[in-house]
CSV table of C-alpha atoms in Angstrom, one decimal:
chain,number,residue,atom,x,y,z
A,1,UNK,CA,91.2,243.1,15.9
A,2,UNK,CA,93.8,241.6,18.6
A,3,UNK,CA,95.7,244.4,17.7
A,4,UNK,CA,92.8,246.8,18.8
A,5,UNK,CA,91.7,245.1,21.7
A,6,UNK,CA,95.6,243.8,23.2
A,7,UNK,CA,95.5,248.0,23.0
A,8,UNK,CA,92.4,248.9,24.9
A,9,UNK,CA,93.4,246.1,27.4
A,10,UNK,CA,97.2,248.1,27.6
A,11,UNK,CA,94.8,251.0,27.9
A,12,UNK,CA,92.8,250.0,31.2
A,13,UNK,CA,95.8,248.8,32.4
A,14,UNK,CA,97.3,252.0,33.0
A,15,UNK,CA,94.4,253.8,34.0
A,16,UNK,CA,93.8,251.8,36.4
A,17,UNK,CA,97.6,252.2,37.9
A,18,UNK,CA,97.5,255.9,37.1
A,19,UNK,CA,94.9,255.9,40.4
A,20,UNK,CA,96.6,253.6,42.2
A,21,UNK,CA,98.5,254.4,45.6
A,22,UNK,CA,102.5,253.5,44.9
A,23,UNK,CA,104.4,252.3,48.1
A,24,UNK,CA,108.1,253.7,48.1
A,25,UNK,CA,110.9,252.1,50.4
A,26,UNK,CA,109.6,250.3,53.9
A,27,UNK,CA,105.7,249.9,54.4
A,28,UNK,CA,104.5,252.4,57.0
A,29,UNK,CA,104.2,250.9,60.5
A,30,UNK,CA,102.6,254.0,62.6
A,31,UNK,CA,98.1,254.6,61.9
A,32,UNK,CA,98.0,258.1,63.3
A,33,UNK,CA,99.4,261.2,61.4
A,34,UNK,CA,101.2,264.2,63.1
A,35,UNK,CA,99.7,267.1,61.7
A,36,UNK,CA,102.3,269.6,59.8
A,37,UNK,CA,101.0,272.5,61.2
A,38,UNK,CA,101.7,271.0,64.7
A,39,UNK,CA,105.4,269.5,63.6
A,40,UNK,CA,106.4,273.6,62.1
A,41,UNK,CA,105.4,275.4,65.0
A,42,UNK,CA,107.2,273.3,68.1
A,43,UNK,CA,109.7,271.6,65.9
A,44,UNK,CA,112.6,270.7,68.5
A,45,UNK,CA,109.5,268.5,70.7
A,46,UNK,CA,109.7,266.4,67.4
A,47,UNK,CA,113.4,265.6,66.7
A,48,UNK,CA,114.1,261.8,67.4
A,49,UNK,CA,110.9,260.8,67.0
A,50,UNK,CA,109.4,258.5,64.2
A,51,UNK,CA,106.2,260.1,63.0
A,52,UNK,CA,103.3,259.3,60.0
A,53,UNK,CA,102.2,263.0,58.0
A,54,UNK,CA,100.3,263.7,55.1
A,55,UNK,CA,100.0,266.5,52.7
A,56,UNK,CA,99.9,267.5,49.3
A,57,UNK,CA,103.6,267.2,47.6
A,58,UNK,CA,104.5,270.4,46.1
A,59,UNK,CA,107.7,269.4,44.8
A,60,UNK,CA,110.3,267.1,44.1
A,61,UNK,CA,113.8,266.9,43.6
A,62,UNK,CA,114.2,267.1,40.0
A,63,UNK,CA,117.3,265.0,39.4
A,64,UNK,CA,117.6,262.6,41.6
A,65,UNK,CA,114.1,262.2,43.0
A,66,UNK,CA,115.9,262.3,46.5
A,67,UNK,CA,113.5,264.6,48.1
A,68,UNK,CA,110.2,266.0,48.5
A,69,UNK,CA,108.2,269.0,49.9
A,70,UNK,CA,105.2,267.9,51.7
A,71,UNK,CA,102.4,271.0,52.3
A,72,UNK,CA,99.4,270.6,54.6
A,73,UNK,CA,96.8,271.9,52.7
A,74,UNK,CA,94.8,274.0,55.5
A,75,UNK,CA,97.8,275.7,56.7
A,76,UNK,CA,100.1,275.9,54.1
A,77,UNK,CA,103.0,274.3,56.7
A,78,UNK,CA,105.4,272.1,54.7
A,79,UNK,CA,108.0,269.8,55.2
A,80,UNK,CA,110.9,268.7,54.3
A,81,UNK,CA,111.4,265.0,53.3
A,82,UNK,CA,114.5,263.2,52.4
A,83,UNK,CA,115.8,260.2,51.5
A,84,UNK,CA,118.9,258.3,51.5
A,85,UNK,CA,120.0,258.8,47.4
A,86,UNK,CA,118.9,255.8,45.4
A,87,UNK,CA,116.9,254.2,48.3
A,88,UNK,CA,114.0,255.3,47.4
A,89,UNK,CA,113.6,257.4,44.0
A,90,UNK,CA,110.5,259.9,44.1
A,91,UNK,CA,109.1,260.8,40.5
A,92,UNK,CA,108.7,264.2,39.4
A,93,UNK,CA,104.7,262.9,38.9
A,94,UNK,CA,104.6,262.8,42.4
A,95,UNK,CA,103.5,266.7,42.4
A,96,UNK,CA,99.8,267.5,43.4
A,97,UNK,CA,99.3,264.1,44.6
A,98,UNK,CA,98.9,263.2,48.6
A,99,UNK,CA,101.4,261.7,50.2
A,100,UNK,CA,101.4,259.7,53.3
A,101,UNK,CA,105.1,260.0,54.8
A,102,UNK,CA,107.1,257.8,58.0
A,103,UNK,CA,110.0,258.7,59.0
A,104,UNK,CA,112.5,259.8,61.5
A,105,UNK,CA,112.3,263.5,62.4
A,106,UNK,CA,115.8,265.1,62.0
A,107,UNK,CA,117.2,268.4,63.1
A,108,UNK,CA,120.1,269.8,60.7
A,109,UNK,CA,122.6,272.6,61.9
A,110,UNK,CA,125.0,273.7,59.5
A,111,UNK,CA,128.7,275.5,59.8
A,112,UNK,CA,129.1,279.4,59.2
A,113,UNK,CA,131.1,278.0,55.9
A,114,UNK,CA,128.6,275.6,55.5
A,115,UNK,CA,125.6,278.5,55.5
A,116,UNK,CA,127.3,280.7,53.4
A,117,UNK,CA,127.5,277.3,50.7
A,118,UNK,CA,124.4,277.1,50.6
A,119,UNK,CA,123.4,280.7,50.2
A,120,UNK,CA,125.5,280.8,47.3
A,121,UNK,CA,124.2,277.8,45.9
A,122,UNK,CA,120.3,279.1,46.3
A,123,UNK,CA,121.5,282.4,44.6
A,124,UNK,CA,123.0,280.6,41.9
A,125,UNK,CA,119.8,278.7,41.0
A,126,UNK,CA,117.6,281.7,41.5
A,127,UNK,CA,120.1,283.9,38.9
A,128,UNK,CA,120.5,286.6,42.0
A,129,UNK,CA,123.9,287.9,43.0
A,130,UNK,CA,125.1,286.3,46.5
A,131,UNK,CA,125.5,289.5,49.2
A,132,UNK,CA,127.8,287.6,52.0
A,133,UNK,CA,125.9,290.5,53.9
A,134,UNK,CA,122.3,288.6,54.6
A,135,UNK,CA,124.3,285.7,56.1
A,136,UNK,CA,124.4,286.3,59.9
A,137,UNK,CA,124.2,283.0,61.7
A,138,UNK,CA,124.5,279.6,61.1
A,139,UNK,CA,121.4,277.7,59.1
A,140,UNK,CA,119.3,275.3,61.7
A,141,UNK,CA,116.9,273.3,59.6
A,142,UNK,CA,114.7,270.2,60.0
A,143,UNK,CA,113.3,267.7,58.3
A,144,UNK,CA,111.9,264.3,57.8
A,145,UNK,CA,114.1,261.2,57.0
A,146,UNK,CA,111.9,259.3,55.6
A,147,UNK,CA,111.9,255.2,56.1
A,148,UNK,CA,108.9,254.5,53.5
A,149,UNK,CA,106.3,256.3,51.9
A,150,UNK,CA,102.8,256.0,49.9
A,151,UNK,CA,101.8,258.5,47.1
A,152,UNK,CA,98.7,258.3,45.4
B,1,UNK,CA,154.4,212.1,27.0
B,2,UNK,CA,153.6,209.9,23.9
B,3,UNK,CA,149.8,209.9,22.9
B,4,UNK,CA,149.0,213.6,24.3
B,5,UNK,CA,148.7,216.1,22.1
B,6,UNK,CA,151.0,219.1,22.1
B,7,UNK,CA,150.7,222.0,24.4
B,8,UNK,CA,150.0,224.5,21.7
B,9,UNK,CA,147.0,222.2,21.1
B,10,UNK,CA,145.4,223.0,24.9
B,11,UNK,CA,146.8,226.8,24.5
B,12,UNK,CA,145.1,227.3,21.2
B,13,UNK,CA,141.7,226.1,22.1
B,14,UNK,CA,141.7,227.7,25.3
B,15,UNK,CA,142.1,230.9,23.3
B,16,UNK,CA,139.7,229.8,20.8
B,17,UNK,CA,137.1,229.2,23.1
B,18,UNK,CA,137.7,232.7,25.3
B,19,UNK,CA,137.7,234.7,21.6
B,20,UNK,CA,134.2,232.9,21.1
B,21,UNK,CA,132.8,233.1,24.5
B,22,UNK,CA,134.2,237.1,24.8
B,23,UNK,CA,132.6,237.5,21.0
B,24,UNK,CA,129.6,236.0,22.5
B,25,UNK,CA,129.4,237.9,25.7
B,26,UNK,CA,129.9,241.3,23.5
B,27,UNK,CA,127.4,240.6,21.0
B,28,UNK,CA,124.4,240.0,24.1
B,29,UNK,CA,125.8,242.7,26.1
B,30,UNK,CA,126.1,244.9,23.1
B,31,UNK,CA,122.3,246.7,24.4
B,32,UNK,CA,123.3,246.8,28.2
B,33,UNK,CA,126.7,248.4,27.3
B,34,UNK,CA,125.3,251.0,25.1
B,35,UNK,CA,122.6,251.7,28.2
B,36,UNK,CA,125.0,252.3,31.1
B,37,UNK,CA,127.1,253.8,29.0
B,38,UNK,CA,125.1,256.8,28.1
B,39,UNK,CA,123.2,256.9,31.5
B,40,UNK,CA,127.2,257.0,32.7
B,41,UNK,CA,127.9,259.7,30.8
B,42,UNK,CA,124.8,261.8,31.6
B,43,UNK,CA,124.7,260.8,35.2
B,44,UNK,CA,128.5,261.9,35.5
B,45,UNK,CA,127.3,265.0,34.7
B,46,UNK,CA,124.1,265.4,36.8
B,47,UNK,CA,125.3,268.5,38.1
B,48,UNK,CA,125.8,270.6,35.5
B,49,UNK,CA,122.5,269.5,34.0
B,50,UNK,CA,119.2,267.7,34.6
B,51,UNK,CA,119.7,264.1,32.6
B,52,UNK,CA,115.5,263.2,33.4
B,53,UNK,CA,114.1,266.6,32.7
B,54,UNK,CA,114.0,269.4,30.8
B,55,UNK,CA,113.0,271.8,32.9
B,56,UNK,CA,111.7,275.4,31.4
B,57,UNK,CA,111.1,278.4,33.9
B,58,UNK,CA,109.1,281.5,33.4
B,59,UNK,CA,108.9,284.1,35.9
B,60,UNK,CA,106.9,287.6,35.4
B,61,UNK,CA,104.3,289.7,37.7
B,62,UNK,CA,100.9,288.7,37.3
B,63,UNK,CA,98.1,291.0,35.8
B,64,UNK,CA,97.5,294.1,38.2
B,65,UNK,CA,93.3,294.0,37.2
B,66,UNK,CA,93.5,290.0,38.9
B,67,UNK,CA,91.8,289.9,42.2
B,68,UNK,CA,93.6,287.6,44.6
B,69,UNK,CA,91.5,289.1,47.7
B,70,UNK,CA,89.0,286.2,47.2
B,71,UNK,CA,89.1,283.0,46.5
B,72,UNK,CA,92.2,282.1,43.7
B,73,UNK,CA,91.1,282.8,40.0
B,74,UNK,CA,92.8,279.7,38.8
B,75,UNK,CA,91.7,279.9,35.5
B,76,UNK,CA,92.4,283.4,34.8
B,77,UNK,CA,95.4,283.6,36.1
B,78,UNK,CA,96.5,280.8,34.0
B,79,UNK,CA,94.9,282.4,30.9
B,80,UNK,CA,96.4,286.3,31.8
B,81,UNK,CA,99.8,284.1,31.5
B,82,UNK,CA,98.6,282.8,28.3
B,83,UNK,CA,98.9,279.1,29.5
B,84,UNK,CA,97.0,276.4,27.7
B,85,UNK,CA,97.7,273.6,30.2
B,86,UNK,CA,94.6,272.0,31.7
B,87,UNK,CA,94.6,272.5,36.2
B,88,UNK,CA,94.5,269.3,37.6
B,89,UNK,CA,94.7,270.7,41.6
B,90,UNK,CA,96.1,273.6,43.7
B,91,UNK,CA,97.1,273.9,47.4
B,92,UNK,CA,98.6,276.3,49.5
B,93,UNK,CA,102.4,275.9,49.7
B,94,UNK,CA,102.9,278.8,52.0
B,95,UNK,CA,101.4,281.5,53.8
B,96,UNK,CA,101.4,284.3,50.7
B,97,UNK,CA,101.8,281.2,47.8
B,98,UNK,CA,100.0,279.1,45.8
B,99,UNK,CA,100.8,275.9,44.3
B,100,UNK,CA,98.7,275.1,41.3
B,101,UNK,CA,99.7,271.8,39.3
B,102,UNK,CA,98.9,271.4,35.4
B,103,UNK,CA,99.6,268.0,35.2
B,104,UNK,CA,103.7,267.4,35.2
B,105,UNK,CA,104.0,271.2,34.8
B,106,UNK,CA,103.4,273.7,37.7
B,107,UNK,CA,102.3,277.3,38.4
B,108,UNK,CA,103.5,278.7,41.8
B,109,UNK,CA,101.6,282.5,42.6
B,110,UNK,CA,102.8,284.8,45.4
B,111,UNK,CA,100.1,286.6,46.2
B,112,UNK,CA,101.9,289.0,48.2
B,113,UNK,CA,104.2,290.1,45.8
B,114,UNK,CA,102.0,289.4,42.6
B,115,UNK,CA,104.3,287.2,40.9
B,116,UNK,CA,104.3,284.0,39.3
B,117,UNK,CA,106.9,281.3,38.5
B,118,UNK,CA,105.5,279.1,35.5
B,119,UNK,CA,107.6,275.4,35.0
B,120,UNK,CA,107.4,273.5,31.8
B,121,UNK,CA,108.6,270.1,32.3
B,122,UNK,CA,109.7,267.7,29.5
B,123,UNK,CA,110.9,264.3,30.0
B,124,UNK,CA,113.6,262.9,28.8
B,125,UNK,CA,112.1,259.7,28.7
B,126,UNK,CA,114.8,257.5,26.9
B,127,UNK,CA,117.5,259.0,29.1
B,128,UNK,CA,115.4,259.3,32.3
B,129,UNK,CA,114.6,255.2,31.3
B,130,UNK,CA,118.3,254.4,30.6
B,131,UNK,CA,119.1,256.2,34.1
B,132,UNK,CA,116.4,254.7,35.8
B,133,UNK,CA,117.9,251.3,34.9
B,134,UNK,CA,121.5,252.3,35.8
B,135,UNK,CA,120.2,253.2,39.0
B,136,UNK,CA,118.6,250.2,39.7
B,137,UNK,CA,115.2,251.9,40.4
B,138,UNK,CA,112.9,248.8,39.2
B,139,UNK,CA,114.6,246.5,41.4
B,140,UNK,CA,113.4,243.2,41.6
B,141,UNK,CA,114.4,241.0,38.3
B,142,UNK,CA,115.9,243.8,37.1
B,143,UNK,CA,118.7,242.9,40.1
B,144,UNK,CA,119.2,239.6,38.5
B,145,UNK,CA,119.6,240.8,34.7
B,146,UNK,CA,122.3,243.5,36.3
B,147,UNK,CA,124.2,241.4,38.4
B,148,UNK,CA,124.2,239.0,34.9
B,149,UNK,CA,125.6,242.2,33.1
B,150,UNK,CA,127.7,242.9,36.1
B,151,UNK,CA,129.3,239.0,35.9
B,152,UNK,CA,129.6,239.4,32.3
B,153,UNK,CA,131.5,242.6,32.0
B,154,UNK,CA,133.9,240.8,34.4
B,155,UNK,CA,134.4,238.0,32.4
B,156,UNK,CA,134.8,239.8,29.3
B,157,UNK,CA,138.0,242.2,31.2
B,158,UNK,CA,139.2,238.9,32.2
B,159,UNK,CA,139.0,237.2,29.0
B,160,UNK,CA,140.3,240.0,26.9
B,161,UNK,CA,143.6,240.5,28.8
B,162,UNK,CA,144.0,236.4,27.5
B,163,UNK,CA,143.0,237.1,23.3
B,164,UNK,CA,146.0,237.9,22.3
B,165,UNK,CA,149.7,236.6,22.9
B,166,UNK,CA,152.8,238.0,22.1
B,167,UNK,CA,154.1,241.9,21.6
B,168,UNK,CA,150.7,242.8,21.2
B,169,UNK,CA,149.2,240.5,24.5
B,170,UNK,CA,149.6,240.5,28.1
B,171,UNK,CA,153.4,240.3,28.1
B,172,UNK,CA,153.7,243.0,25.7
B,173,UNK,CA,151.6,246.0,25.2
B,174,UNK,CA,148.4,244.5,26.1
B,175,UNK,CA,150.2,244.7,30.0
B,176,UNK,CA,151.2,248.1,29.7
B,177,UNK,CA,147.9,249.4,28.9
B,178,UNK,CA,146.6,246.7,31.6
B,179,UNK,CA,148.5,248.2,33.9
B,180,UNK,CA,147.9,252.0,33.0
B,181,UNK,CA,144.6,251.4,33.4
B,182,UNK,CA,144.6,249.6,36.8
B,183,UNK,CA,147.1,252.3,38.0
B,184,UNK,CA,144.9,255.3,37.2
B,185,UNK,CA,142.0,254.8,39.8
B,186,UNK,CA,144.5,253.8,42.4
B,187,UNK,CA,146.2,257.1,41.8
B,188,UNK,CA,142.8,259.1,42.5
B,189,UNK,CA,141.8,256.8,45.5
B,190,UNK,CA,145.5,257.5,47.0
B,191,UNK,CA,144.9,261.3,46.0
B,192,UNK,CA,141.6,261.7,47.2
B,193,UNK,CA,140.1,259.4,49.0
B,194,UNK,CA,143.1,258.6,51.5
């Protein structure tokens, strides 16, 4: 009997934390979001600035939870969040939930060598044979540092 | 000095006390050990492999009689693939993509090229726990209990350079291996890092 209801109390428990919003890393400071939509199409006005975004997390870094992919929903712009390793750890659960997201908007230009890195690396993963043809400038990229976020 | 008791005395129950307390220190830290040392090894290897997850892919083109004019079949495209999982959302991840989610596992459709990418993901829970608590992820106590461990092991490398005397002790091949062991970091930090 305390067996059964020490069980069903375990029970609720988690069901009630499975719904629950989980704060990661510093609590966010700013009210009003930045949409993604407007952050992907005039991306250099953004770099420097701390900004608040929401959208649905598509995906997560799979070992060390050190980044995520954050999609607004109506346009189907994403983002790019990272973390400092180990600072803040984001579970692979994380996917198809909303995320609410603070950070520092960063731009990121990479080396010739640096490019052609990570080309290889992404052909690697994907099992396709790396063509040092399709490289032709140097990678410019952007994304969020992020200070704290809240997944639920 | 007449009335004190030899100095072998002090020297063997200083020993007999750091055999016991190291003994001691083992035995509690026996758990902890075992933990980081596994999460050590898998972690080590993090890039050759995925320690938390075991992560399945499938990949294929998606039935041609589908219609993904309209609004996204979820179901039957799931079904065409022959996937049991329950949807539990979907989203747009890019212009010509969808994201649909089935629970931990995922389903991503281009609609543009009629493709799908399927992933099956498995936890490794006891690893992905043991790593978890490596890493330091729970924080809070957990801190304490580590730095505990931390304190511990330091003691115990301490104390065990001190159990034995003799050939076999500090001054004899006990120092050597000491020393071999000191040396070999220093060497990759002098290579490497300098």
């Amino acid at each position: 009997m305390m067996l059964k209801s020490a069980l069903f109390t375990l029970l609720s428990l988690s069901l009630l934390l499975a719904g629950e919003a989980k704060q990661y890393g510093q609590k966010l400071t700013l009210e009003k979001t930045t949409p993604i939509e407007a952050i992907d199409k005039a991306p250099e006005s953004f770099v420097g600035k701390t900004v608040l975004v929401e959208g649905t997390v598509v995906d997560v870094c799979k070992k060390r939870g050190c980044w995520i992919k954050v999609v607004d929903d109506k346009s189907g712009s994403s983002l790019l969040v990272k973390v400092k390793d180990g600072e803040i750890v984001f579970p692979l659960e994380a996917r198809g939930k909303t995320a609410r997201v603070e950070g520092v908007f960063q731009k990121l230009e990479s080396t010739m060598e640096e490019t052609v890195e990570h080309a290889k690396k992404a052909c690697k993963l994907e099992g396709k044979e790396f063509d040092p043809a399709t490289v032709t400038k140097p990678d410019v990229s952007y994304r969020l540092k992020a200070l704290g976020a809240v997944i639920k | 000095m007449a009335g004190c008791p030899p100095a072998f005395f002090f020297d063997m129950t200083f020993r007999n006390r750091l055999r016991q307390l190291h003994r001691d220190f083992g035995y509690f830290f026996f758990g902890m050990s075992v933990i980081f040392a596994v999460s050590g090894l898998a972690v080590n290897h993090i890039d050759d492999w995925n320690p938390n997850y075991d992560i399945r892919v499938k990949t294929g083109r998606l039935d041609s009689a589908l219609s993904l004019a309209g609004p996204l079949p979820i179901t039957q495209i799931a079904r065409s693939i022959g996937l049991q999982d329950s949807v539990t959302g979907y989203v747009r991840s890019d212009r010509h993509r969808f994201m649909i989610f089935l629970g931990t596992n995922s389903l991503e459709i281009d609609t543009l090229r009629r493709t799908y990418r399927y992933e099956q993901v498995e936890e490794r829970w006891l690893l992905h726990a043991f790593n978890r608590l490596h890493l330091n992820e729970l924080k809070n106590g957990w801190v304490f209990f580590s730095d505990f461990f931390a304190l511990g092991l330091f003691f115990m490398a301490v104390s065990g350079l001190f159990l034995n005397r003799g050939r076999n002790g500090l001054k004899g091949r006990g120092g050597w291996l000491a020393l071999a062991g000191v040396l070999i970091p220093f060497i990759f930090v002098f290579l490497y890092l300098m």
